[in-house]
Amino acid sequence: MLALTACSGEARSNASTSTEDAGSFDFDESTPLGEVIPAEARETAPGFGGELLDGTEFDSESLAGDITVMNFWGSWCAPCRVETPEFQAVYEDVKDDGVQFLGVDVKDDRQLAEAFLEGVGAEYPSLFDPRGEVALAFRGFPANVVPTTILLDGAGQVAAVYVAVVPESELRRALDTLKAEEPPR
C-alpha cells in the first residue's frame, strides 16, 4: 500500500540541517488516518533545526506550546501535489488557533522546491532538508517515504505518524481531537 500512496527519491544536495537526540520517540508503526495516539502513550519528539526555504534559520523550539503538523514532501512527489493544497486549506483555517504547519522538503533541489510551493499555493514555512536529517531524528521513522505527516501535540509529543497521503477531512479530524485536548488559548 505504501507504494501506491507515497514516493521515495535520492538526495541531491549537501545543505545542512541539525538534529538533537533529545527526544525519546521511536517509530513503531503508522497511525490510522484521522486518529491520534492516546496521550498517555505518546513520546517526546526530538529537537531539530535548519534553514527554511526562504533562507531564515529555524529551531523546533519555536513550535513549543502549539499543535504542529509536520509534512515531509518533495517537488518530485506526485501525491504531494494533491496533498499540499489541501494542507494549505487547513492551515488557513487553523493558523490562528494554536496550530502551526511546517513542511520538510526532502531529497530535493531548492529551486524546484520553491517552484513547487509557488505552484500549489502553499504559504506555511518549509525546512530545506535535502539529506532527510529531520526524518532521521525521529528514530526508526521511514525517512524515504514521502509524503508522510507527523502531528505533535502542544507538549511536543508525537501524537500521530501518517505514512501516506492524508486527506483534508482526516487531517481536520485529527486536529479537532488534539485541539479538544489542549487548554483554551
Coordinates of C-alpha atoms in Angstrom, one line a residue:
M1 CA 0.0 0.0 0.0
L2 CA 2.9 2.4 0.7
A3 CA 4.0 2.1 -2.9
L4 CA 0.6 3.4 -4.0
T5 CA 0.4 6.3 -1.7
A6 CA 3.9 7.6 -1.3
C7 CA 7.1 8.3 -3.2
S8 CA 10.8 7.9 -2.5
G9 CA 13.8 9.6 -4.0
E10 CA 17.5 10.2 -3.9
A11 CA 19.4 13.1 -2.1
R12 CA 20.5 15.8 -4.5
S13 CA 22.3 18.4 -2.2
N14 CA 24.5 18.8 0.8
A15 CA 22.6 21.5 2.7
S16 CA 22.9 21.3 6.5
T17 CA 20.1 20.6 8.9
S18 CA 20.8 20.0 12.6
T19 CA 19.1 17.4 14.8
E20 CA 19.2 16.8 18.5
D21 CA 18.9 13.4 20.0
A22 CA 17.0 14.8 23.0
G23 CA 13.6 13.2 22.1
S24 CA 12.5 9.8 23.2
F25 CA 10.4 9.0 20.1
D26 CA 11.0 5.6 18.4
F27 CA 8.8 4.9 15.3
D28 CA 6.9 1.5 15.6
E29 CA 4.0 1.8 13.1
S30 CA 1.9 4.4 11.3
T31 CA -1.2 5.8 12.9
P32 CA -4.6 5.1 11.2
L33 CA -5.6 8.2 9.2
G34 CA -7.6 10.7 11.2
E35 CA -6.7 9.1 14.5
V36 CA -4.2 10.1 17.2
I37 CA -2.0 8.2 19.7
P38 CA -3.6 8.2 23.1
A39 CA -2.0 11.0 25.2
E40 CA -0.6 8.5 27.8
A41 CA 1.2 6.6 25.0
R42 CA 2.9 9.5 23.3
E43 CA 6.7 10.0 23.2
T44 CA 8.6 13.3 23.1
A45 CA 9.7 14.5 19.7
P46 CA 13.4 15.1 19.1
G47 CA 14.7 18.7 18.7
F48 CA 15.8 19.7 15.2
G49 CA 16.6 22.8 13.2
G50 CA 17.9 24.1 9.9
E51 CA 17.2 26.6 7.2
L52 CA 13.8 27.3 5.8
L53 CA 13.4 27.6 2.0
D54 CA 13.1 31.4 2.4
G55 CA 16.7 31.3 3.9
T56 CA 15.8 32.0 7.6
E57 CA 17.0 29.8 10.4
F58 CA 14.6 27.5 12.1
D59 CA 14.6 25.8 15.5
S60 CA 12.0 23.3 16.6
E61 CA 11.8 25.2 20.0
S62 CA 9.6 27.7 18.1
L63 CA 6.9 25.1 18.0
A64 CA 6.6 24.8 21.8
G65 CA 3.1 25.1 23.1
D66 CA 1.4 24.7 19.7
I67 CA 0.0 21.7 17.9
T68 CA 2.2 21.1 14.9
V69 CA 1.6 19.5 11.5
M70 CA 4.9 18.4 10.1
N71 CA 4.6 17.3 6.5
F72 CA 7.6 15.6 4.7
W73 CA 7.3 16.3 0.9
G74 CA 9.3 16.7 -2.3
S75 CA 8.7 18.5 -5.5
W76 CA 9.3 15.2 -7.3
C77 CA 6.4 13.5 -5.4
A78 CA 3.2 13.3 -7.4
P79 CA 1.0 12.6 -4.3
C80 CA 2.4 15.7 -2.7
R81 CA 0.8 17.8 -5.5
V82 CA -2.6 16.6 -4.3
E83 CA -2.0 16.7 -0.6
T84 CA -0.2 20.1 -0.2
P85 CA -3.1 22.3 -1.4
E86 CA -5.4 20.5 1.0
F87 CA -2.9 21.1 3.8
Q88 CA -2.8 24.8 2.8
A89 CA -6.6 25.0 3.1
V90 CA -6.5 23.5 6.6
Y91 CA -3.6 25.8 7.5
E92 CA -5.6 28.9 6.5
D93 CA -8.4 27.8 8.8
V94 CA -6.3 26.9 11.9
K95 CA -3.2 29.1 11.9
D96 CA -4.7 31.4 14.5
D97 CA -5.9 28.6 16.7
G98 CA -2.6 27.4 18.2
V99 CA -1.7 25.1 15.3
Q100 CA 1.5 25.5 13.3
F101 CA 2.4 23.9 10.0
L102 CA 5.9 23.0 8.9
G103 CA 6.8 21.4 5.7
V104 CA 10.0 19.5 5.4
D105 CA 11.3 19.3 1.9
V106 CA 13.5 16.2 1.4
K107 CA 15.7 14.9 -1.3
D108 CA 15.2 17.9 -3.4
D109 CA 16.7 20.9 -5.2
R110 CA 16.0 24.3 -3.6
Q111 CA 14.8 25.9 -6.9
L112 CA 12.4 23.0 -7.7
A113 CA 11.1 23.1 -4.1
E114 CA 10.4 26.8 -4.3
A115 CA 8.7 26.5 -7.6
F116 CA 6.6 23.6 -6.3
L117 CA 5.4 25.6 -3.3
E118 CA 4.5 28.6 -5.5
G119 CA 2.7 26.3 -8.0
V120 CA 0.5 24.7 -5.3
G121 CA 0.0 27.9 -3.3
A122 CA 1.5 26.7 0.0
E123 CA 2.2 29.6 2.4
Y124 CA 3.3 27.8 5.5
P125 CA 7.1 27.5 6.1
S126 CA 9.2 24.6 4.9
L127 CA 12.6 23.4 6.0
F128 CA 15.0 22.6 3.3
D129 CA 16.3 19.2 4.3
P130 CA 17.7 17.5 1.1
R131 CA 19.5 14.8 3.1
G132 CA 16.5 13.9 5.2
E133 CA 18.2 14.6 8.5
V134 CA 15.0 15.7 10.3
A135 CA 13.3 12.4 9.5
L136 CA 16.3 10.5 10.8
A137 CA 16.0 12.4 14.2
F138 CA 12.7 10.6 14.6
R139 CA 14.3 7.2 15.3
G140 CA 13.0 4.4 13.2
F141 CA 10.9 6.8 11.1
P142 CA 10.7 5.7 7.4
A143 CA 12.8 8.6 6.0
N144 CA 12.4 7.6 2.4
V145 CA 8.6 7.6 2.3
V146 CA 7.1 10.9 1.1
P147 CA 4.5 12.3 1.8
T148 CA 4.5 11.5 5.4
T149 CA 2.9 13.6 8.2
I150 CA 3.8 13.8 11.9
L151 CA 1.4 15.6 14.3
L152 CA 2.9 17.0 17.5
D153 CA 0.7 17.9 20.5
G154 CA 1.2 21.2 22.4
A155 CA 3.6 19.4 24.8
G156 CA 5.9 18.5 21.9
Q157 CA 5.0 14.8 21.9
V158 CA 4.3 12.7 18.8
A159 CA 0.5 12.4 18.5
A160 CA 0.4 10.7 15.1
V161 CA 2.5 9.5 12.2
Y162 CA 0.7 9.1 8.9
V163 CA 2.8 7.2 6.3
A164 CA 0.5 8.0 3.4
V165 CA -1.3 10.9 1.7
V166 CA -3.6 12.5 4.4
P167 CA -6.9 13.7 3.0
E168 CA -8.1 17.1 4.2
S169 CA -11.0 15.6 6.1
E170 CA -8.8 13.2 8.1
L171 CA -6.3 15.9 8.9
R172 CA -9.1 18.1 10.2
R173 CA -10.5 15.2 12.3
A174 CA -7.1 14.6 13.9
L175 CA -6.5 18.3 14.6
D176 CA -10.0 18.6 16.1
T177 CA -9.1 15.7 18.5
L178 CA -5.8 17.4 19.5
K179 CA -7.4 20.9 19.9
A180 CA -10.0 19.4 22.2
E181 CA -7.2 18.1 24.5
E182 CA -5.4 21.4 24.7
P183 CA -6.3 24.1 27.3
P184 CA -8.0 27.2 25.8
R185 CA -5.6 29.7 24.4

